[in-house]
Each structure stands twice: as C-alpha cells, then as structure tokens.
Coordinates of C-alpha atoms in Angstrom, one line a residue:
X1 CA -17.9 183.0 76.2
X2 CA -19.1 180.2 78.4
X3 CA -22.6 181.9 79.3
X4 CA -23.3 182.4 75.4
X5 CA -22.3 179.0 74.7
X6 CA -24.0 177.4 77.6
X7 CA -27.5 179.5 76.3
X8 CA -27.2 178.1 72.5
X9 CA -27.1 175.0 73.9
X10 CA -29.7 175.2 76.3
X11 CA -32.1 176.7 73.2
X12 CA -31.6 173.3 71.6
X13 CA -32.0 171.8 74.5
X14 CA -35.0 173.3 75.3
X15 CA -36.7 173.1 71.8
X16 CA -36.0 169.4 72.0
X17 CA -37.9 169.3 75.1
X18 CA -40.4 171.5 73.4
X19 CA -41.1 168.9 70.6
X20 CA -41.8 166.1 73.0
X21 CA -44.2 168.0 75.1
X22 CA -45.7 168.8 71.9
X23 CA -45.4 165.4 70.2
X24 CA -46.9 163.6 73.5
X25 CA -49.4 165.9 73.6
X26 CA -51.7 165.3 70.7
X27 CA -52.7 161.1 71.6
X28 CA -53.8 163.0 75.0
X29 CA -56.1 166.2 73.5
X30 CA -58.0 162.7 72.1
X31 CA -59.1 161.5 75.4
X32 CA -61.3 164.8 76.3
X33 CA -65.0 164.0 75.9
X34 CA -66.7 164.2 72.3
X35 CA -68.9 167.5 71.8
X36 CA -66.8 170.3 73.9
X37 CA -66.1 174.0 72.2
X38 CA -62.6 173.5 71.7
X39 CA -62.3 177.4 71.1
X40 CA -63.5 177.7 74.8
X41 CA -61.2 174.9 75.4
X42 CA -58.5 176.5 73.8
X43 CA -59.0 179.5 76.0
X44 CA -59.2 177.7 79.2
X45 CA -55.7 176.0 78.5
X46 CA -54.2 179.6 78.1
X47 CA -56.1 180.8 80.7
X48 CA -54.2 177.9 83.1
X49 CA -50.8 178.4 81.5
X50 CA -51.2 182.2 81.9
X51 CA -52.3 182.1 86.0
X52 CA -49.8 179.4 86.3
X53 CA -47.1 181.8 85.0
X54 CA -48.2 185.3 86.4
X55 CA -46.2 184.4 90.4
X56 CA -43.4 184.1 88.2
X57 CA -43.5 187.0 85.5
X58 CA -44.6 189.1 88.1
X59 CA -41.3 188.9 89.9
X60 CA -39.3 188.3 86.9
X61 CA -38.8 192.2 86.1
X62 CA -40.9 195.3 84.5
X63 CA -44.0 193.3 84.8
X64 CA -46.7 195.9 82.9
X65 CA -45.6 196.5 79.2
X66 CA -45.6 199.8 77.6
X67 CA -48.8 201.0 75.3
X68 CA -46.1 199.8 71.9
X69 CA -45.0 196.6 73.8
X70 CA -48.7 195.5 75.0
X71 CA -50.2 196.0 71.3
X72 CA -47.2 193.6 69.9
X73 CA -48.4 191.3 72.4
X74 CA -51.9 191.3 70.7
X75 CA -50.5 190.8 67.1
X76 CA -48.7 187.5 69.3
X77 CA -52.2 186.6 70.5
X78 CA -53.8 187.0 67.7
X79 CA -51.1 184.8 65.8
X80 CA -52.6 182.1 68.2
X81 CA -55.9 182.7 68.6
X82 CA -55.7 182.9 64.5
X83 CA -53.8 179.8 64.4
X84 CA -55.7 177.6 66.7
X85 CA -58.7 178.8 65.9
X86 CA -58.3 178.3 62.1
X87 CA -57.0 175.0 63.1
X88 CA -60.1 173.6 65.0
X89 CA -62.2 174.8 61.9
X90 CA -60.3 173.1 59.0
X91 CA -60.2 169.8 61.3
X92 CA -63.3 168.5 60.1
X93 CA -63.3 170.2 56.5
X94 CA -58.8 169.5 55.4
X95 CA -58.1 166.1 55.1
X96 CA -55.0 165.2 57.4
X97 CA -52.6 164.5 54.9
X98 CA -53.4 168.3 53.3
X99 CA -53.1 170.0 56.6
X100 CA -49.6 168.1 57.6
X101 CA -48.5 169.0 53.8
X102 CA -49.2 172.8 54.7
X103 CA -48.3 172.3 58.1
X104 CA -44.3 171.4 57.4
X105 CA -44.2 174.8 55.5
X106 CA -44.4 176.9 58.6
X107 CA -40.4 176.9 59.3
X108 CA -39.9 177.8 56.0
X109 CA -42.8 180.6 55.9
X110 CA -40.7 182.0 59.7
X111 CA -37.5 182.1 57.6
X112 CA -38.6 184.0 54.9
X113 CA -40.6 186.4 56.5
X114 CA -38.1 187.1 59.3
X115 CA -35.7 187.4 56.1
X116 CA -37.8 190.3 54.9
X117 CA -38.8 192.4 58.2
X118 CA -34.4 191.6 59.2
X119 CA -34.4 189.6 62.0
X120 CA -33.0 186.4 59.9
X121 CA -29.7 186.3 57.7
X122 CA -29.4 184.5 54.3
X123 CA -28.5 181.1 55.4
X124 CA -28.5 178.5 52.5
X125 CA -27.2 175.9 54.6
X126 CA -30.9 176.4 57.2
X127 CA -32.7 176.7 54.1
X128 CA -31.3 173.0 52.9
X129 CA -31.9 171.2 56.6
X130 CA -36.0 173.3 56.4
X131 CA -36.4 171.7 53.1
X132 CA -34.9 168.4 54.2
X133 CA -36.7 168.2 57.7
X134 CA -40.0 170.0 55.4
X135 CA -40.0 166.2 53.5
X136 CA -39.3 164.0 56.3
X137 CA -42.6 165.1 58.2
X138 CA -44.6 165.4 54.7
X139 CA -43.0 161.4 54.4
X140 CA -44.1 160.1 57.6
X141 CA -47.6 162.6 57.4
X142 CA -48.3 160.0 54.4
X143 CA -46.8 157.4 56.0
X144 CA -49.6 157.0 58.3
X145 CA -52.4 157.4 55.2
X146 CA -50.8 154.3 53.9
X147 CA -49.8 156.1 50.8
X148 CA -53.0 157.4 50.0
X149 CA -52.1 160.5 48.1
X150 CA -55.8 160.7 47.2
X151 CA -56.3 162.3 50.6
X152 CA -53.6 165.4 49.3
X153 CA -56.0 168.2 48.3
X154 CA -56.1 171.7 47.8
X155 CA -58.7 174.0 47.9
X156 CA -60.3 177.2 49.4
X157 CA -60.6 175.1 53.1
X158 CA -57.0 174.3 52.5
X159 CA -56.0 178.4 51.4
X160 CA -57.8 179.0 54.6
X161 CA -55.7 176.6 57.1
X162 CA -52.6 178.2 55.2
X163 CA -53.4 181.5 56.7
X164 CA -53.4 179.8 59.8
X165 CA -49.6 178.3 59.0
X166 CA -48.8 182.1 58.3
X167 CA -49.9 183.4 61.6
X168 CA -48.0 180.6 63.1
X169 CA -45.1 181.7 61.8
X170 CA -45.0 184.9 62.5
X171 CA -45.4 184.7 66.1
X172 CA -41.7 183.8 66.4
X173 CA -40.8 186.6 64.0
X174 CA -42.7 188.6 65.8
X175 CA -41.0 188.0 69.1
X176 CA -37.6 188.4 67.7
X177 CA -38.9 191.6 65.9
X178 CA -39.8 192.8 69.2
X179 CA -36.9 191.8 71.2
X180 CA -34.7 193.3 68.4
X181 CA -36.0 197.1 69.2
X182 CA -36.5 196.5 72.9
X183 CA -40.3 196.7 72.8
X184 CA -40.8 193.1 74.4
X185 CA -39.5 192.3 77.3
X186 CA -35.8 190.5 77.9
X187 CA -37.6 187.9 80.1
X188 CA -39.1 185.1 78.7
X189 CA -41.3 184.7 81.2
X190 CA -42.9 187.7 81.0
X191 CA -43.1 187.2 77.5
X192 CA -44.9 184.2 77.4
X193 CA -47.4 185.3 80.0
X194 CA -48.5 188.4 78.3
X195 CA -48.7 186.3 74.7
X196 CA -50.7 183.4 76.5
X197 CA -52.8 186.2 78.2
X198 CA -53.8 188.1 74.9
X199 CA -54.3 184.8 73.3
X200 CA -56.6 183.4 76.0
X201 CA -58.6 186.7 75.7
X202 CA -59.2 186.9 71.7
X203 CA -59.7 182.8 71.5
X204 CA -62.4 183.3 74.7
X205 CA -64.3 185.9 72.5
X206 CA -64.1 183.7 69.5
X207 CA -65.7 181.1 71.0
X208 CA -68.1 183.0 73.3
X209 CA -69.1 184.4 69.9
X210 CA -69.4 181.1 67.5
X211 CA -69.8 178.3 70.3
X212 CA -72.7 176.9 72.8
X213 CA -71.2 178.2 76.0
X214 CA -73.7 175.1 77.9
X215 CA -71.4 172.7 76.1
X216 CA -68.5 173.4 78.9
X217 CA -71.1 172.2 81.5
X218 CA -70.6 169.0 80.1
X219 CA -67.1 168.3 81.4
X220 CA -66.3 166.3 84.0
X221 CA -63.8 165.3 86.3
X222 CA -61.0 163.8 84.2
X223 CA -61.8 166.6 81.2
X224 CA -60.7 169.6 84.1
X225 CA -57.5 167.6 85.0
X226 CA -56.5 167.1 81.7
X227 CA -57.4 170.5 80.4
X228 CA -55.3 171.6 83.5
X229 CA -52.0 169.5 82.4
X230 CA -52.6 170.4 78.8
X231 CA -52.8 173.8 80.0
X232 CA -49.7 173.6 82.1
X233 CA -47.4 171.6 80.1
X234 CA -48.3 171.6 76.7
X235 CA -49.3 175.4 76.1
X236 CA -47.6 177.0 79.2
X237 CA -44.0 175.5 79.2
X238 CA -43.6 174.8 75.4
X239 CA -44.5 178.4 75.0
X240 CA -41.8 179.5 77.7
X241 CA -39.7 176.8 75.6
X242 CA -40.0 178.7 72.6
X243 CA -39.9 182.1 73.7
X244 CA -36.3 181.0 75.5
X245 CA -35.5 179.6 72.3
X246 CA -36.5 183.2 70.6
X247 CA -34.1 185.1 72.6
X248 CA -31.3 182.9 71.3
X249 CA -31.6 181.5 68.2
X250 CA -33.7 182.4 65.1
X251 CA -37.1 181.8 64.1
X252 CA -36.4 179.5 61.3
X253 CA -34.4 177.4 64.1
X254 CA -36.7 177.7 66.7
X255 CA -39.7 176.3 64.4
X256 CA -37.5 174.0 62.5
X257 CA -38.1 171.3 65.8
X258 CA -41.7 171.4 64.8
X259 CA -40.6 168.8 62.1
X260 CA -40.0 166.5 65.4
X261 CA -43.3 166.6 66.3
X262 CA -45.0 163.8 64.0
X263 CA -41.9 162.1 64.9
X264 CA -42.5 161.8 68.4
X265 CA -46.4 161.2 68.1
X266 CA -45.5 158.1 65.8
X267 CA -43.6 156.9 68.6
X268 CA -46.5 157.8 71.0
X269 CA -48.4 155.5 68.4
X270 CA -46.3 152.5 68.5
X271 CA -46.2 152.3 72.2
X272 CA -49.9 152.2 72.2
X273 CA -50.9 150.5 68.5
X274 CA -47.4 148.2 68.2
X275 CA -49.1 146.4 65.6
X276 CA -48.8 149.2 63.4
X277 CA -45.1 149.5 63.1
X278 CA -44.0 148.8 59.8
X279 CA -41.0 149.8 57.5
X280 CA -43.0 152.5 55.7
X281 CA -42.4 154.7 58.7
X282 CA -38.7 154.8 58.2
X283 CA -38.0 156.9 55.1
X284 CA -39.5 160.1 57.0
X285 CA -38.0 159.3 60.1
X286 CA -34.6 159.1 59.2
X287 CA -35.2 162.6 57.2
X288 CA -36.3 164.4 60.2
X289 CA -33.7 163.1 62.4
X290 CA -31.1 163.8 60.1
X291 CA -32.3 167.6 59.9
X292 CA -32.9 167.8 63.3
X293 CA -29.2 166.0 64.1
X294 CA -27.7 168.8 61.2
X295 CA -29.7 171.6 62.9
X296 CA -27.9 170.7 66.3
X297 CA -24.1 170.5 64.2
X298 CA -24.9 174.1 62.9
X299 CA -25.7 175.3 66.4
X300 CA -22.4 174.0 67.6
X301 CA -20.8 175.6 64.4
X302 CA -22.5 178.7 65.3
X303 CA -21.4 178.4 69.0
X304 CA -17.8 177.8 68.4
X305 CA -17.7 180.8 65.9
X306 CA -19.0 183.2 68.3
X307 CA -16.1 181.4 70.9
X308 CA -13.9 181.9 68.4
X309 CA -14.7 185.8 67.7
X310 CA -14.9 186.5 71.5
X311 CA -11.4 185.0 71.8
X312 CA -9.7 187.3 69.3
X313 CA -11.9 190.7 70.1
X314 CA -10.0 189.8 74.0
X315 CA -6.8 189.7 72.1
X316 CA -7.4 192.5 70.1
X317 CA -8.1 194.5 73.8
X318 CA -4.8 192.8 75.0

C-alpha cells in the first residue's frame, strides 16, 4: 500500500519537475549562436544524455534488450527524431501561435491512441481536465501574440508539424505498450538510455544527410557547455522523468504536464522582460493551473482507491 502510494505520488512529483526543466529550458536553447544544424544539435544533446546515463543503465539490470524490445526502442527514437526534427523544420515555415494551437493537442492525441492499442481506460473525467488544460495553453499561446489571431493558420506546413504532435504522442503510448507485454524493460533508466540512444542515432543521420556538417565547427566555448546542460538536464533527466512517470501513470497523465510548460516559460519571461506582464496573461494561466491542480486531486483519488482495494483484498485473505 504505502510503496504504490508513495510511487503515484512521486510520478506527479516528478512530471512537475519535468515541466520546469522543460519550461526553463526553451529562454536558454535561444542563447546558442545563430547558424548551427540544430539536427546535429539535436543529436549531440542525446548523445550527452545517453553517455551520461549508460554508468547507470548498465548497472540498473538486463542492460542489452532482446531483438523485439530493441526494434520498439527505434519506433521510440524515431518518435523523437520525427518529432524534433519536424519541429526544427516547421520553426521557420508555422507561425508560433499555429504550432502552440497543434501543440496542446498532443495529450489528447496520447489518450486516444493509447485508448485504441488498450493501454488507457475511458476516463471522461481526464478527458474534461485535457480539454481544459488543452485551452489554458492555447489562451496564454495567444496571449503572448497580443491577440493576434491573424497569426492562427493552417495549411500543408501546419498538417506536417501535426505528424510531428502524433509521433510525440505516441512515444509515451508506446512505452506503456511495451512495458504492458514485458518487451521494455522495468527500469526506467534503461529505458531512457536505449530511447535517447536510438534517437541520437536517427536525428545524427538526418542531419548528416540535410545539414552542413562545417557548421558545428563554428561553436564555441559557451555553445559546448550549454549543449552539455541542455543535454544533461533538459533531454536526459526529463526523459528519465517521463519514462518514471510511464511506469506509473498513464500517457494521457504523463503528457497532460506539457500544458505547464508555456506556463513556466511565461514566468521565465517575466523575470527577464517584467515590463511585459500584463493581465492578458491570466485567463490561460489560471486554466492550466486549474487542470494541472485537478490532475493532481484525480491522482490522489486514484491513490486512495487502490489503498482502499488493497485494504479489503487483505481482509478478504483474513
């Protein structure tokens, strides 16, 4: 009772933690110097994260996964490498307001497509805090065009960053697909090595293939150190954040704190632009913290419920 109690709550915990790496993160890609590959960039973050994990995976269990186990790690790189580098191509062709509009749709896309492959039950009550916390980033998204909806359009560029958003999603459906039938395995660490490792390798290609290698030569000092923390922290431990969060709860849950993000980057913002605070920004914010706040309520729900059931299958053995 108390360890599967104490392990809900840690998943919160944890993606809380996960949305202000995240969140903090962005202001700080924005400092690298103008006119590096970011594919290449891309790949030396998960290069970092990975070598930075692999003393720990490698004495966290069966390190080497089987053949079935190491091609659903691809599909997980590829998610990334497909998100990421879909991403870094719509930047300069999607307005901002059009990608944050498809953006807020990946926790819904994870809860309906872990509904149809079974590894996420019919909630309605999930369903109504995604849709609320779905508006509360799209709110604060425009919030920071200064209610330019002109900026909200949709096109073939737009269908194409979508895909992206898809393959987002599934790599936490994926994961709990995979833990589900015992292919990936129990340790998270592991997990996350092996998914930053495939990653690494299919974005490297990608940009080997589509960007001027030279480029990299260009970096200096500062670009390697922050590369190295972006690497560490903000692809490294989020992703050990949300594979924890995997094992535990479900995918809609686990990308649900994604709403947080543009939350904790408008904060980020005030503390360096304070002249841009301004009441506009509150209609969002109070949405996502209200989804996020009722996302927290149904994990304690959830937590005494499983108490609860625990306590009477002891009685039943008494």
């Amino acid at each position: 009772m108390h360890k599967t109690s104490t392990s809900l709550t840690g998943a919160h915990l944890g993606m809380l933690l996960w949305a202000l790496i995240v969140g903090a993160s962005f202001p700080a890609v924005g400092l690298l110097s103008e006119g590096l590959p970011p594919l290449l960039l891309t790949a030396m973050r998960f290069a970092i994260a990975a070598l930075a994990m692999l003393p720990f995976a490698r004495h966290a269990g069966e390190f080497v996964p089987h053949k079935a186990g190491l091609l659903l790690y691809a599909a997980l790189g590829l998610c990334q490498a497909g998100f990421f580098g879909i991403m870094f191509w719509a930047a300069h062709r999607v307005s901002a307001l059009s990608m944050s509009a498809l953006f807020v749709s990946m926790p819904l896309l994870a809860y309906g497509i872990g509904r149809l492959i079974g590894v996420e039950a019919k909630a309605g009550g999930l369903l109504a805090i995604l849709a609320l916390g779905a508006m509360g980033a799209l709110a604060l998204a425009l919030a920071q065009t200064g209610g330019d909806m002109a900026q909200l359009q949709f096109g073939w560029a737009e269908g194409f960053f979508f895909i992206g958003c898809v393959a987002s999603a599934l790599y936490p459906v994926l994961s709990k697909w995979g833990l589900s039938r015992g292919m990936l395995s129990a340790n998270p660490v592991i997990r996350t090595f092996w998914s930053l490792a495939t990653g690494g390798i299919i974005i490297a290609l990608a940009g080997f293939a589509s960007e001027p290698v030279a480029q990299m030569g260009r970096m200096q000092l500062s670009d390697i150190l922050l590369v190295a923390y972006l690497g560490i922290f903000s692809s490294g431990v989020t992703f050990l954040l949300m594979q924890r969060g995997t094992g535990v709860l479900t995918p809609g849950a686990v990308t649900a704190y994604s709403y947080l993000v543009p939350f904790v980057s408008m904060l980020v913002l005030f503390v360096v632009r304070p002249d841009l605070i301004g009441w506009h920004w509150l209609p969002g914010s109070v949405l996502v913290l209200l989804a996020i706040a009722l996302l927290l309520r149904r994990g304690e729900g959830k937590k005494f419920q499983t108490i609860e059931v625990a306590m009477a299958g002891g009685k039943a053995k008494g």
